[in-house]
Short mmCIF file of C-alpha atoms and ligand atoms in Angstrom, two decimals:
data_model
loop_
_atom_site.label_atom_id
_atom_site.label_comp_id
_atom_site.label_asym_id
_atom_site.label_seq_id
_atom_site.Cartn_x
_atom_site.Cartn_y
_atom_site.Cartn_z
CA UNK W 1158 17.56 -7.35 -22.11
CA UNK W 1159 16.86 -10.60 -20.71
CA UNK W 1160 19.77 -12.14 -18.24
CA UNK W 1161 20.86 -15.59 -18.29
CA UNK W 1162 20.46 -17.30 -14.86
CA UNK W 1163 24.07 -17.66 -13.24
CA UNK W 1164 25.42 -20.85 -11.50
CA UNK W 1165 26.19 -21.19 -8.66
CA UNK W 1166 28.29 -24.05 -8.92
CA UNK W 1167 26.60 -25.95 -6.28
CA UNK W 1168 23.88 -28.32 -6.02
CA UNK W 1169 20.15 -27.16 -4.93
CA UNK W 1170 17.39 -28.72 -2.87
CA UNK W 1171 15.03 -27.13 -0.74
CA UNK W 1172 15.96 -27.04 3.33
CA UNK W 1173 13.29 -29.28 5.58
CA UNK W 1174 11.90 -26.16 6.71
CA UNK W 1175 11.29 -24.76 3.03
CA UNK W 1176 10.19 -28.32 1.89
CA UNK W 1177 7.59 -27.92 4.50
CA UNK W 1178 6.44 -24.46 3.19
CA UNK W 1179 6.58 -25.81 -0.53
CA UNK W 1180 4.63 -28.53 -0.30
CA UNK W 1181 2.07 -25.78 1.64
CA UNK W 1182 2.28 -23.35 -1.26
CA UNK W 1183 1.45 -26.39 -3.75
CA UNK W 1184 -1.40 -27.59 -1.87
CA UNK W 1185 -3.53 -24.18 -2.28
CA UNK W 1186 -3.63 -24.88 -6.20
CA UNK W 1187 -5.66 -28.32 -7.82
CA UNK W 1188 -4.05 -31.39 -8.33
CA UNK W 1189 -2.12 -31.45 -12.03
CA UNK W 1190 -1.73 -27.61 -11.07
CA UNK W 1191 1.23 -27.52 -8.62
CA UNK W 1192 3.33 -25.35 -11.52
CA UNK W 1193 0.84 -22.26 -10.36
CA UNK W 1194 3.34 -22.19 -7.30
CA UNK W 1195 6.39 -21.60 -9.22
CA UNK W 1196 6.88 -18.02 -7.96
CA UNK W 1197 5.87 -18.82 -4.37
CA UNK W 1198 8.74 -21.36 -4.89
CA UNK W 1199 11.14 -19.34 -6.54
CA UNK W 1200 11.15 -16.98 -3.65
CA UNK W 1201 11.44 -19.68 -0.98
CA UNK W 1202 14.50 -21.08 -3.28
CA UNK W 1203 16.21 -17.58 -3.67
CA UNK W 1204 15.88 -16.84 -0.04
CA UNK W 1205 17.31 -20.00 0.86
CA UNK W 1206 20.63 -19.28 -2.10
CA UNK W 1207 21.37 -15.67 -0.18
CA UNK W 1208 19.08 -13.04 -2.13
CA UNK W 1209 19.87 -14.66 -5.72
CA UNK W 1210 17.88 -17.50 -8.20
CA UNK W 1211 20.81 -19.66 -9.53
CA UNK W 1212 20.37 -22.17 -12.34
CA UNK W 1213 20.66 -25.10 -10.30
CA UNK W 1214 17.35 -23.63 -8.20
CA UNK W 1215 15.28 -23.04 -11.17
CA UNK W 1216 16.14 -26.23 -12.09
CA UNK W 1217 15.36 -27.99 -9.30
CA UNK W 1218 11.92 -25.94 -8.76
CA UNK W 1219 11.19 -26.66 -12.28
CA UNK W 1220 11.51 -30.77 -11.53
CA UNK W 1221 9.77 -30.17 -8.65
CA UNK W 1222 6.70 -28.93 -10.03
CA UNK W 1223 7.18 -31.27 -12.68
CA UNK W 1224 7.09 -28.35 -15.22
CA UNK W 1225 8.95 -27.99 -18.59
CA UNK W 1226 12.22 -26.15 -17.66
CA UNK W 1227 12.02 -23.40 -20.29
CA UNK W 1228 7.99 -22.42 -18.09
CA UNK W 1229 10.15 -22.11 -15.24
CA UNK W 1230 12.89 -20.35 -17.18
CA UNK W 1231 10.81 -17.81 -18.76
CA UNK W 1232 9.09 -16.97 -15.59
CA UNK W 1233 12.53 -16.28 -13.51
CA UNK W 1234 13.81 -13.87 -16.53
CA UNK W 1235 10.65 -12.12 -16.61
CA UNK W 1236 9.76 -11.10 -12.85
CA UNK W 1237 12.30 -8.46 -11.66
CA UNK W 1238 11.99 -9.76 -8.28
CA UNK W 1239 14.04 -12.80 -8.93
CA UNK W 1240 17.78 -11.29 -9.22
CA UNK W 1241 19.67 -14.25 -11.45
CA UNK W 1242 22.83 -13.19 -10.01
CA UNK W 1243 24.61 -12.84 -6.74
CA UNK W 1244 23.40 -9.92 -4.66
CA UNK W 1245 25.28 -8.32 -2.05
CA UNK W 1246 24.45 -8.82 1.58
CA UNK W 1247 22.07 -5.23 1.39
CA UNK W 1248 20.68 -5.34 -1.34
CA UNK W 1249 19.62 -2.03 -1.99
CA UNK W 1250 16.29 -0.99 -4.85
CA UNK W 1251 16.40 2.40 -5.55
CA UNK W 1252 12.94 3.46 -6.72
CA UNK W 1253 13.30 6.38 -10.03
CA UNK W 1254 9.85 6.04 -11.35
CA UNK W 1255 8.44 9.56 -11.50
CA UNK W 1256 7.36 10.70 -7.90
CA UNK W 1257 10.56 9.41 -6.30
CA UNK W 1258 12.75 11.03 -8.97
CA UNK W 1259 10.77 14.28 -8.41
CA UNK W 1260 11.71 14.34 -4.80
CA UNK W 1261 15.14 13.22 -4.64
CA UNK W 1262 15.93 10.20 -6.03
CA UNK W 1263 19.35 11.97 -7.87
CA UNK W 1264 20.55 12.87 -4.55
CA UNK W 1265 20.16 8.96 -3.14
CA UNK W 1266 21.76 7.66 -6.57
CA UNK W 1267 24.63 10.54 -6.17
CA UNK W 1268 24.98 9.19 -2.60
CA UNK W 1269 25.37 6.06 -3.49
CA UNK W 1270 28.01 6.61 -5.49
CA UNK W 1271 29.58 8.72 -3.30
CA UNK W 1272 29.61 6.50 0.20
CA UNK W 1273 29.65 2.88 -1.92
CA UNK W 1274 31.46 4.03 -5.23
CA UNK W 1275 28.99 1.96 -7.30
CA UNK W 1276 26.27 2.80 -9.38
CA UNK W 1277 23.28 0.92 -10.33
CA UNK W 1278 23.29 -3.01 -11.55
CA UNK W 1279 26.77 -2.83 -9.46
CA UNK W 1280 28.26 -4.96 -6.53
CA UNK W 1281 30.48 -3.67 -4.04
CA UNK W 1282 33.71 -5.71 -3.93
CA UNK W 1283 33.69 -6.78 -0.27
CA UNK W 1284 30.01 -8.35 -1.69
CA UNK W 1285 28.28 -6.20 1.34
CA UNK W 1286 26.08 -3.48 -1.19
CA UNK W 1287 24.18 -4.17 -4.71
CA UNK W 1288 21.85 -0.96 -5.94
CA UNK W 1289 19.69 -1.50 -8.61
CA UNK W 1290 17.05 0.94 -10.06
CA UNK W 1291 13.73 -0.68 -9.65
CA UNK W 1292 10.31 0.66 -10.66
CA UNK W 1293 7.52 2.22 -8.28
CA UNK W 1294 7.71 0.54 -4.89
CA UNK W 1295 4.02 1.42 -3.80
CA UNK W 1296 4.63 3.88 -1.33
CA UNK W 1297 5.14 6.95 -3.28
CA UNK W 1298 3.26 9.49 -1.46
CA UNK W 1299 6.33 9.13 1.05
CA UNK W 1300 8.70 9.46 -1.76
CA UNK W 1301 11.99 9.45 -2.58
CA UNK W 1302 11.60 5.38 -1.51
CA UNK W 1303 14.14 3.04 -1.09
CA UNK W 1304 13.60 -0.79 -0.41
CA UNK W 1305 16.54 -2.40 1.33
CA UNK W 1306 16.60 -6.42 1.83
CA UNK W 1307 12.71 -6.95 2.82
CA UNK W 1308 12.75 -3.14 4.44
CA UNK W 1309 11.04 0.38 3.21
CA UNK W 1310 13.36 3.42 4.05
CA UNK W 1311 11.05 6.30 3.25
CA UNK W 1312 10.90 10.56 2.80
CA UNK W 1313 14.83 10.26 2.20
CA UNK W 1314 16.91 12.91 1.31
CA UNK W 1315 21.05 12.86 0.86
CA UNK W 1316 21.85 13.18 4.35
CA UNK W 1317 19.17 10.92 5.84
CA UNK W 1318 20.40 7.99 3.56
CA UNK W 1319 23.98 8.67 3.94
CA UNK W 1320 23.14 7.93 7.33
CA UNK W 1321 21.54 4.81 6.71
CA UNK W 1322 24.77 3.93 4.64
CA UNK W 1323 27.11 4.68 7.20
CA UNK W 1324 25.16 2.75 9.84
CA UNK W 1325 25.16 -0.32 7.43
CA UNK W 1326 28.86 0.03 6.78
CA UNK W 1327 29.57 -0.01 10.59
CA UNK W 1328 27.29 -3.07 11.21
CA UNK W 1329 24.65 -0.74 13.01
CA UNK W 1330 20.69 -1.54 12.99
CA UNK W 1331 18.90 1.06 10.91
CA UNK W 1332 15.28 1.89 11.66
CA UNK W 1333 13.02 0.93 8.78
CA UNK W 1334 10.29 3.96 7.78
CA UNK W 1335 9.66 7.39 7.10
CA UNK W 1336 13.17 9.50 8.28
CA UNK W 1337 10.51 12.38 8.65
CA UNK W 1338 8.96 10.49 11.82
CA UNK W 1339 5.88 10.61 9.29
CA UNK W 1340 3.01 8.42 10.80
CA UNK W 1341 2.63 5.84 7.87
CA UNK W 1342 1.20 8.09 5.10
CA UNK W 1343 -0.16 10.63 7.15
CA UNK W 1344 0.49 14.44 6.68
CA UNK W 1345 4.36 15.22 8.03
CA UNK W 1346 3.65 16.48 11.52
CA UNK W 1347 0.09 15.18 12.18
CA UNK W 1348 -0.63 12.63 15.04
CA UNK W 1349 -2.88 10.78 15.12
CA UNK W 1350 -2.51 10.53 18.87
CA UNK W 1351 -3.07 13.79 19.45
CA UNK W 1352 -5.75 14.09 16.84
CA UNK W 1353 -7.77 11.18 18.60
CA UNK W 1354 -7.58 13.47 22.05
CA UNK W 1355 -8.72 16.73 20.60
CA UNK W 1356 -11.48 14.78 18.99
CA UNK W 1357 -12.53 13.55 22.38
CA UNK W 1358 -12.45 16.47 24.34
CA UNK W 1359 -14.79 18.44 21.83
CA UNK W 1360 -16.98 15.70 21.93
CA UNK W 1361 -16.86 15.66 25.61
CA UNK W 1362 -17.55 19.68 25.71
CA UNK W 1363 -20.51 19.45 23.36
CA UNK W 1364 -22.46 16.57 25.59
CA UNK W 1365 -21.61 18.66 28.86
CA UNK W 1366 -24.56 19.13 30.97
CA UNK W 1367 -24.49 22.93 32.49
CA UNK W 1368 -23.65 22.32 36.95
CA UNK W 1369 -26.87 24.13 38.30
CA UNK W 1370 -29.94 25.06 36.72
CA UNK W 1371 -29.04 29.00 37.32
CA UNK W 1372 -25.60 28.23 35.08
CA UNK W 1373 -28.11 27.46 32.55
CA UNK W 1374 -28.08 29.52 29.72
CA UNK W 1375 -30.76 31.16 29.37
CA UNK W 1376 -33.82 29.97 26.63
CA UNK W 1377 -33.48 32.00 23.75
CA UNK W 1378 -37.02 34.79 23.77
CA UNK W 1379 -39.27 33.55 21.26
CA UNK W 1380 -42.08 35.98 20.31
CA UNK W 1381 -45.16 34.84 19.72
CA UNK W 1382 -46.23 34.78 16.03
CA UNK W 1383 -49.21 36.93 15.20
CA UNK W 1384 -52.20 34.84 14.23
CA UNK W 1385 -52.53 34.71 10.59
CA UNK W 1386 -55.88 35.84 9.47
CA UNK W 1387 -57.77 33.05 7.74
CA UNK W 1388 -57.89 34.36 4.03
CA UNK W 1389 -61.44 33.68 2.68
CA UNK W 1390 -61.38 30.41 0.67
CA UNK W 1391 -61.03 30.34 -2.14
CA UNK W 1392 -64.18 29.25 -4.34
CA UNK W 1393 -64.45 25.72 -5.21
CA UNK W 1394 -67.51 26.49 -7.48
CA UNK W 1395 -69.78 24.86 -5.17
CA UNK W 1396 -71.23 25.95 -2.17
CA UNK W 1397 -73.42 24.12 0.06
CA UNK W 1398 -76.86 25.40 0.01
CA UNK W 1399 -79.40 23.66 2.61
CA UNK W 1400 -77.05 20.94 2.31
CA UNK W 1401 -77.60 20.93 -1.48
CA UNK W 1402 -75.11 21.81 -3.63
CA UNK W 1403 -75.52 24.89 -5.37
CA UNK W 1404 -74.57 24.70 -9.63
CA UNK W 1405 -71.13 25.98 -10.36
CA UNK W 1406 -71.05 29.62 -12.36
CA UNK W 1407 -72.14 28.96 -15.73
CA UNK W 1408 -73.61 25.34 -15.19
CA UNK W 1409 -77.17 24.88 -16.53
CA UNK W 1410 -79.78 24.74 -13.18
CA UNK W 1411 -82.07 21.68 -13.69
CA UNK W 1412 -85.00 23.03 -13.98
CA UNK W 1413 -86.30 19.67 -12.33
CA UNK W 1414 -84.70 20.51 -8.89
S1 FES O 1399 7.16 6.23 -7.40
FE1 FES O 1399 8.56 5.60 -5.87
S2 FES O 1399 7.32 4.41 -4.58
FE2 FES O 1399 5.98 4.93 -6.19
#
């Protein structure tokens, strides 16, 4: 279901400092193709209105570009990333595709309901929480993920994001990242710290010269291998008579030789 873009009731231009990154965006395309920026815009225009695209900004990115409206239309209702609605001030994207929802992601939605009393698509009235379901995030081998504002909050379970939630609610910085202290997509537990030492100390053992020569180990015994006995050759057919070749079996002997 498509949504119509919301207004906001206000008028929209870009800020001097997002004017400056526009007009950077735009020149990375050919001239007469500035409307290939117009998602590069949109984001610079719905960071700028508070997390949310309102008409007036598609609008004004539209006349910017110099593109028919309806372009600019179309691609705002199509891209999920572009929320066409206010959004609270944590915006919170649940991920359910398949790997997340096998590892938890009931638990975070059940949470949310629990510690914000909204579900997803919903606003929390004091405007400080929005959860929406959102599609796979890229990071699912530390799954359940959940994106908050620009953030990942990863290998979450119903306690570790209740905790995030409370934080939030009391104003408190949350640590962005795996709640399992995982090393970025590493196995839980390794380090790759620790890994890198071991590493070094068995390469460290396995170059080590002995002190003395006596700490030497001693050379493995090799016994000496019998001499083979030459096996007679085997016959070519020719053997060298007088330094003539003699006839091979069964070949005719000139009579002239
Ligand atoms: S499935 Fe959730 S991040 Fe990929």
């Amino acid at each position: 279901m498509t949504v119509r873009p919301q207004k906001s009731g206000k008028a929209f231009s870009f800020s001097k400092e997002n004017e400056k990154k526009a007009k950077e965006f735009i020149s990375h395309y050919p001239k007469s193709k500035q409307a290939s920026a117009v998602i590069a815009l949109f984001e610079l225009a719905q960071r700028q209105s508070g997390g949310w695209l309102p008409e007036e900004a598609i609008v004004y990115v539209a006349q910017y570009l110099d593109m028919p409206l309806i372009r600019a239309t179309e691609v705002a209702t199509f891209y999920t990333m572009f929320n066409l609605k206010p959004v609270g001030e944590h915006f919170i994207q649940v991920c359910t595709t398949t790997p997340c929802w096998l590892r938890g992601t009931d638990a975070i939605m059940t949470t949310c309901q629990k510690e914000l009393g909204i579900g997803a698509g919903q606003t929390t009235k004091d405007k400080k929480f929005t959860v929406v379901e959102v599609e796979c995030l890229g990071a699912c081998v530390n799954a359940p993920v959940v994106q908050i504002n620009d953030d990942f909050y990863e290998d979450l379970d119903a306690k570790s994001f209740e905790e995030l939630l409370l934080a939030l609610k009391a104003g408190k910085p949350i640590k962005p990242g795996s709640a399992l202290a995982r090393q970025c997509s590493a196995p839980v537990g390794f380090s790759p710290q620790a890994n890198t030492v071991k590493v070094a100390v068995k390469k460290a053992e396995a170059t080590k010269k002995p002190d003395s020569p006596k700490a030497a180990a001693p050379k493995a015994q090799t016994t000496p291998r019998p001499k083979a006995k030459l096996a007679p050759k085997a016959s070519t057919g020719a053997t060298k008579l007088n330094g003539k070749s003699a006839p091979r079996t069964g070949q005719k002997k000139n009579k002239d030789v």
